[in-house]
Amino acid sequence: MTNREIIALNDRYLFPLYPRAPIAIVRGEGCRVWDADGREFLDFFSSTVVTSLGHAHPAVTRAIVAQAGKILHVSNLHHSEPQAVLAEALCTHSFADRVFFCNSGAEANEAAVKLARKFGADFGDGRFEVLTATGSFHGRTLAMITATGQEKVRRGFQPLPEGFRYFPYGDLDALAAAVGPHTIAIMLEPVQGEGGVVVPPAGYLEGVRDLCERRDLLLIYDEVQTGMGRLGTLFGYEQSGVAPDVMTLAKGLGTGVPIGAMLANARVAKAFTAGAHASTFGGNALACAAAVAVVRTLLDEEVIENCRTQGECLRTRLAALKSSCRRIGEIRGAGLLVGVEIDGPGGAVVDACRERGLLINCTAEKVLRFAPPLVVTADEIDRAVDIVAEVLRA
């Protein structure tokens, strides 16, 4: 089928919920993808920051094929080897003692909020309120659009679940003032992705942790976008040295295979006992086998070091471009999650880059987001920045 034929079918039968670009991606390899008409693109968006190891990574492909030849799915009423091995790997290399598997980032965040509320009911004097940051994004379920600190995603869906309030991201005094008698947890992203690639000020996460200790609150990190090597360490929180009580993962965990995870330390995890929460497909054998291959590759193949090196290369190239292009404002981010603020709406820039063979996206209306696979090369970064320069100077 051609681009035109695939787009026509989508337009006829799918809900028009996404502002889709006029291309149909049919194949990928590393940082490159091809559309149905055979045109090649550099994927510097990693298909919504998902394909952490790029497209069709050999280790992940082998794991998927091998698992598919054994069994695709095992009920959570029975044990599954891929699920057990993945849980061990995630706990061994993080602060966590327990893992719950699900299918997406929104489900992982739902599980984190439910765990916090259950902990509050059982051990926290009945406290239930979760504070989240303005500009945050935590998912599209009803509870998670309520948790999300962006009014535009909540509009039209009232009444919303109770028990969420917001604080300004990066302001410790305002956060301390927001804590109330019913507050049980603070939930935030170590770096805000959808909010415009916003990095908190130095010492902020340490201050949040200290506040949690002093006010007997749980700290929940939403690492759906920042986890799995994206910021240059396996988990984003490692860069501050501030461990949470609960953490969520998704996007890069399966590098394209849908899987989410909610991790917690032993003190908090004890609130979830049999029957408190569940997922039919969570911990699916195929998804877990793929994620095991992702974790092992991240740990064994110097991919994270490449993320740090190429992330610095990308920011250096963009900074050089800024010196000769007035349209560029602040450049921010960490690892291979980089935001470039420009002087107006970014949609037209994204479209023009795509026409020249580069896929990026725009968030917070005027922040170009660069999140290539962690296996990106210096040559690919040079080509991508050259395309952005052509567009911004046109």
PDB file of N, CA and C in Angstrom, residues 39-93:
ATOM      1  N   ARG A  39      10.441   6.589   1.034  1.00  0.00           N
ATOM      2  CA  ARG A  39      11.264   7.730   1.426  1.00  0.00           C
ATOM      3  C   ARG A  39      11.878   7.509   2.809  1.00  0.00           C
ATOM      4  N   GLU A  40      13.147   7.900   2.963  1.00  0.00           N
ATOM      5  CA  GLU A  40      13.881   7.678   4.212  1.00  0.00           C
ATOM      6  C   GLU A  40      13.864   8.927   5.096  1.00  0.00           C
ATOM      7  N   PHE A  41      13.759   8.703   6.422  1.00  0.00           N
ATOM      8  CA  PHE A  41      13.762   9.797   7.404  1.00  0.00           C
ATOM      9  C   PHE A  41      14.709   9.446   8.560  1.00  0.00           C
ATOM     10  N   LEU A  42      15.328  10.459   9.125  1.00  0.00           N
ATOM     11  CA  LEU A  42      16.028  10.315  10.402  1.00  0.00           C
ATOM     12  C   LEU A  42      14.993  10.486  11.512  1.00  0.00           C
ATOM     13  N   ASP A  43      14.884   9.494  12.387  1.00  0.00           N
ATOM     14  CA  ASP A  43      13.881   9.557  13.456  1.00  0.00           C
ATOM     15  C   ASP A  43      14.516  10.120  14.719  1.00  0.00           C
ATOM     16  N   PHE A  44      14.435  11.418  14.897  1.00  0.00           N
ATOM     17  CA  PHE A  44      14.966  12.057  16.100  1.00  0.00           C
ATOM     18  C   PHE A  44      13.864  12.319  17.127  1.00  0.00           C
ATOM     19  N   PHE A  45      12.769  11.593  17.011  1.00  0.00           N
ATOM     20  CA  PHE A  45      11.675  11.652  17.980  1.00  0.00           C
ATOM     21  C   PHE A  45      11.482  10.280  18.628  1.00  0.00           C
ATOM     22  N   SER A  46      12.190   9.263  18.080  1.00  0.00           N
ATOM     23  CA  SER A  46      12.095   7.889  18.599  1.00  0.00           C
ATOM     24  C   SER A  46      10.649   7.439  18.744  1.00  0.00           C
ATOM     25  N   SER A  47       9.815   7.839  17.769  1.00  0.00           N
ATOM     26  CA  SER A  47       8.408   7.424  17.791  1.00  0.00           C
ATOM     27  C   SER A  47       7.788   7.695  19.167  1.00  0.00           C
ATOM     28  N   THR A  48       7.791   8.959  19.563  1.00  0.00           N
ATOM     29  CA  THR A  48       7.294   9.455  20.858  1.00  0.00           C
ATOM     30  C   THR A  48       8.168   8.966  22.012  1.00  0.00           C
ATOM     31  N   VAL A  49       9.484   9.096  21.825  1.00  0.00           N
ATOM     32  CA  VAL A  49      10.472   8.789  22.867  1.00  0.00           C
ATOM     33  C   VAL A  49      10.333   7.339  23.358  1.00  0.00           C
ATOM     34  N   VAL A  50      10.009   6.450  22.443  1.00  0.00           N
ATOM     35  CA  VAL A  50       9.784   5.049  22.790  1.00  0.00           C
ATOM     36  C   VAL A  50      10.957   4.159  22.365  1.00  0.00           C
ATOM     37  N   THR A  51      11.415   4.289  21.119  1.00  0.00           N
ATOM     38  CA  THR A  51      12.389   3.348  20.581  1.00  0.00           C
ATOM     39  C   THR A  51      13.794   3.691  21.095  1.00  0.00           C
ATOM     40  N   SER A  52      14.026   3.335  22.350  1.00  0.00           N
ATOM     41  CA  SER A  52      15.276   3.701  23.026  1.00  0.00           C
ATOM     42  C   SER A  52      16.496   3.116  22.331  1.00  0.00           C
ATOM     43  N   LEU A  53      16.382   1.913  21.815  1.00  0.00           N
ATOM     44  CA  LEU A  53      17.508   1.277  21.129  1.00  0.00           C
ATOM     45  C   LEU A  53      17.388   1.390  19.617  1.00  0.00           C
ATOM     46  N   GLY A  54      16.516   2.228  19.153  1.00  0.00           N
ATOM     47  CA  GLY A  54      16.301   2.364  17.717  1.00  0.00           C
ATOM     48  C   GLY A  54      15.354   1.304  17.197  1.00  0.00           C
ATOM     49  N   HIS A  55      15.179   1.305  15.897  1.00  0.00           N
ATOM     50  CA  HIS A  55      14.234   0.384  15.266  1.00  0.00           C
ATOM     51  C   HIS A  55      14.930  -0.929  14.908  1.00  0.00           C
ATOM     52  N   ALA A  56      14.219  -2.029  15.177  1.00  0.00           N
ATOM     53  CA  ALA A  56      14.679  -3.374  14.808  1.00  0.00           C
ATOM     54  C   ALA A  56      16.057  -3.693  15.379  1.00  0.00           C
ATOM     55  N   HIS A  57      16.266  -3.377  16.657  1.00  0.00           N
ATOM     56  CA  HIS A  57      17.553  -3.719  17.281  1.00  0.00           C
ATOM     57  C   HIS A  57      17.698  -5.253  17.292  1.00  0.00           C
ATOM     58  N   PRO A  58      18.835  -5.777  16.836  1.00  0.00           N
ATOM     59  CA  PRO A  58      18.971  -7.235  16.694  1.00  0.00           C
ATOM     60  C   PRO A  58      18.731  -8.007  17.992  1.00  0.00           C
ATOM     61  N   ALA A  59      19.230  -7.520  19.125  1.00  0.00           N
ATOM     62  CA  ALA A  59      19.060  -8.257  20.385  1.00  0.00           C
ATOM     63  C   ALA A  59      17.586  -8.345  20.773  1.00  0.00           C
ATOM     64  N   VAL A  60      16.851  -7.261  20.554  1.00  0.00           N
ATOM     65  CA  VAL A  60      15.431  -7.250  20.908  1.00  0.00           C
ATOM     66  C   VAL A  60      14.642  -8.123  19.926  1.00  0.00           C
ATOM     67  N   THR A  61      14.990  -8.026  18.667  1.00  0.00           N
ATOM     68  CA  THR A  61      14.307  -8.866  17.667  1.00  0.00           C
ATOM     69  C   THR A  61      14.516 -10.349  17.975  1.00  0.00           C
ATOM     70  N   ARG A  62      15.747 -10.725  18.309  1.00  0.00           N
ATOM     71  CA  ARG A  62      16.015 -12.137  18.643  1.00  0.00           C
ATOM     72  C   ARG A  62      15.208 -12.565  19.864  1.00  0.00           C
ATOM     73  N   ALA A  63      15.126 -11.706  20.876  1.00  0.00           N
ATOM     74  CA  ALA A  63      14.382 -12.053  22.095  1.00  0.00           C
ATOM     75  C   ALA A  63      12.897 -12.232  21.796  1.00  0.00           C
ATOM     76  N   ILE A  64      12.355 -11.356  20.956  1.00  0.00           N
ATOM     77  CA  ILE A  64      10.931 -11.445  20.617  1.00  0.00           C
ATOM     78  C   ILE A  64      10.636 -12.730  19.843  1.00  0.00           C
ATOM     79  N   VAL A  65      11.479 -13.015  18.850  1.00  0.00           N
ATOM     80  CA  VAL A  65      11.262 -14.221  18.032  1.00  0.00           C
ATOM     81  C   VAL A  65      11.369 -15.476  18.897  1.00  0.00           C
ATOM     82  N   ALA A  66      12.390 -15.507  19.766  1.00  0.00           N
ATOM     83  CA  ALA A  66      12.570 -16.684  20.609  1.00  0.00           C
ATOM     84  C   ALA A  66      11.389 -16.881  21.559  1.00  0.00           C
ATOM     85  N   GLN A  67      10.914 -15.777  22.162  1.00  0.00           N
ATOM     86  CA  GLN A  67       9.801 -15.898  23.102  1.00  0.00           C
ATOM     87  C   GLN A  67       8.515 -16.262  22.383  1.00  0.00           C
ATOM     88  N   ALA A  68       8.309 -15.688  21.183  1.00  0.00           N
ATOM     89  CA  ALA A  68       7.086 -15.993  20.419  1.00  0.00           C
ATOM     90  C   ALA A  68       7.022 -17.466  20.044  1.00  0.00           C
ATOM     91  N   GLY A  69       8.182 -18.095  19.920  1.00  0.00           N
ATOM     92  CA  GLY A  69       8.201 -19.516  19.595  1.00  0.00           C
ATOM     93  C   GLY A  69       7.916 -20.406  20.792  1.00  0.00           C
ATOM     94  N   LYS A  70       7.906 -19.817  21.990  1.00  0.00           N
ATOM     95  CA  LYS A  70       7.616 -20.601  23.205  1.00  0.00           C
ATOM     96  C   LYS A  70       6.191 -20.352  23.684  1.00  0.00           C
ATOM     97  N   ILE A  71       5.929 -19.120  24.120  1.00  0.00           N
ATOM     98  CA  ILE A  71       4.589 -18.751  24.596  1.00  0.00           C
ATOM     99  C   ILE A  71       4.488 -17.230  24.620  1.00  0.00           C
ATOM    100  N   LEU A  72       3.340 -16.693  24.201  1.00  0.00           N
ATOM    101  CA  LEU A  72       3.168 -15.245  24.137  1.00  0.00           C
ATOM    102  C   LEU A  72       2.729 -14.651  25.459  1.00  0.00           C
ATOM    103  N   HIS A  73       1.822 -15.334  26.134  1.00  0.00           N
ATOM    104  CA  HIS A  73       1.208 -14.730  27.323  1.00  0.00           C
ATOM    105  C   HIS A  73       1.024 -15.761  28.414  1.00  0.00           C
ATOM    106  N   VAL A  74       1.293 -15.326  29.641  1.00  0.00           N
ATOM    107  CA  VAL A  74       1.074 -16.180  30.813  1.00  0.00           C
ATOM    108  C   VAL A  74       0.211 -15.390  31.795  1.00  0.00           C
ATOM    109  N   SER A  75      -0.863 -15.961  32.258  1.00  0.00           N
ATOM    110  CA  SER A  75      -1.722 -15.301  33.243  1.00  0.00           C
ATOM    111  C   SER A  75      -0.929 -14.946  34.485  1.00  0.00           C
ATOM    112  N   ASN A  76      -1.291 -13.828  35.108  1.00  0.00           N
ATOM    113  CA  ASN A  76      -0.643 -13.455  36.362  1.00  0.00           C
ATOM    114  C   ASN A  76      -1.079 -14.344  37.524  1.00  0.00           C
ATOM    115  N   LEU A  77      -1.918 -15.321  37.258  1.00  0.00           N
ATOM    116  CA  LEU A  77      -2.238 -16.335  38.265  1.00  0.00           C
ATOM    117  C   LEU A  77      -1.229 -17.474  38.224  1.00  0.00           C
ATOM    118  N   HIS A  78      -0.277 -17.381  37.267  1.00  0.00           N
ATOM    119  CA  HIS A  78       0.826 -18.339  37.203  1.00  0.00           C
ATOM    120  C   HIS A  78       2.132 -17.563  37.097  1.00  0.00           C
ATOM    121  N   HIS A  79       3.237 -18.244  37.294  1.00  0.00           N
ATOM    122  CA  HIS A  79       4.546 -17.584  37.221  1.00  0.00           C
ATOM    123  C   HIS A  79       5.062 -17.591  35.786  1.00  0.00           C
ATOM    124  N   SER A  80       5.898 -16.586  35.480  1.00  0.00           N
ATOM    125  CA  SER A  80       6.450 -16.430  34.138  1.00  0.00           C
ATOM    126  C   SER A  80       7.932 -16.080  34.256  1.00  0.00           C
ATOM    127  N   GLU A  81       8.793 -16.830  33.567  1.00  0.00           N
ATOM    128  CA  GLU A  81      10.241 -16.594  33.667  1.00  0.00           C
ATOM    129  C   GLU A  81      10.645 -15.208  33.158  1.00  0.00           C
ATOM    130  N   PRO A  82      10.182 -14.756  31.970  1.00  0.00           N
ATOM    131  CA  PRO A  82      10.603 -13.419  31.519  1.00  0.00           C
ATOM    132  C   PRO A  82      10.226 -12.318  32.515  1.00  0.00           C
ATOM    133  N   GLN A  83       9.049 -12.451  33.131  1.00  0.00           N
ATOM    134  CA  GLN A  83       8.603 -11.445  34.102  1.00  0.00           C
ATOM    135  C   GLN A  83       9.507 -11.454  35.334  1.00  0.00           C
ATOM    136  N   ALA A  84       9.849 -12.625  35.814  1.00  0.00           N
ATOM    137  CA  ALA A  84      10.701 -12.742  37.000  1.00  0.00           C
ATOM    138  C   ALA A  84      12.096 -12.187  36.727  1.00  0.00           C
ATOM    139  N   VAL A  85      12.648 -12.517  35.555  1.00  0.00           N
ATOM    140  CA  VAL A  85      14.004 -12.059  35.212  1.00  0.00           C
ATOM    141  C   VAL A  85      14.032 -10.539  35.062  1.00  0.00           C
ATOM    142  N   LEU A  86      12.989  -9.975  34.448  1.00  0.00           N
ATOM    143  CA  LEU A  86      12.933  -8.519  34.268  1.00  0.00           C
ATOM    144  C   LEU A  86      12.791  -7.814  35.614  1.00  0.00           C
ATOM    145  N   ALA A  87      11.936  -8.341  36.479  1.00  0.00           N
ATOM    146  CA  ALA A  87      11.753  -7.731  37.802  1.00  0.00           C
ATOM    147  C   ALA A  87      13.064  -7.739  38.578  1.00  0.00           C
ATOM    148  N   GLU A  88      13.778  -8.844  38.521  1.00  0.00           N
ATOM    149  CA  GLU A  88      15.080  -8.922  39.211  1.00  0.00           C
ATOM    150  C   GLU A  88      16.051  -7.879  38.659  1.00  0.00           C
ATOM    151  N   ALA A  89      16.090  -7.742  37.336  1.00  0.00           N
ATOM    152  CA  ALA A  89      17.021  -6.794  36.719  1.00  0.00           C
ATOM    153  C   ALA A  89      16.703  -5.356  37.130  1.00  0.00           C
ATOM    154  N   LEU A  90      15.424  -5.004  37.121  1.00  0.00           N
ATOM    155  CA  LEU A  90      15.046  -3.626  37.472  1.00  0.00           C
ATOM    156  C   LEU A  90      15.332  -3.320  38.941  1.00  0.00           C
ATOM    157  N   CYS A  91      15.051  -4.276  39.822  1.00  0.00           N
ATOM    158  CA  CYS A  91      15.302  -4.042  41.250  1.00  0.00           C
ATOM    159  C   CYS A  91      16.801  -4.019  41.550  1.00  0.00           C
ATOM    160  N   THR A  92      17.540  -4.919  40.933  1.00  0.00           N
ATOM    161  CA  THR A  92      18.985  -4.992  41.181  1.00  0.00           C
ATOM    162  C   THR A  92      19.686  -3.688  40.826  1.00  0.00           C
ATOM    163  N   HIS A  93      19.198  -3.009  39.801  1.00  0.00           N
ATOM    164  CA  HIS A  93      19.880  -1.804  39.313  1.00  0.00           C
ATOM    165  C   HIS A  93      19.160  -0.511  39.691  1.00  0.00           C
TER     166      HIS A  93
END
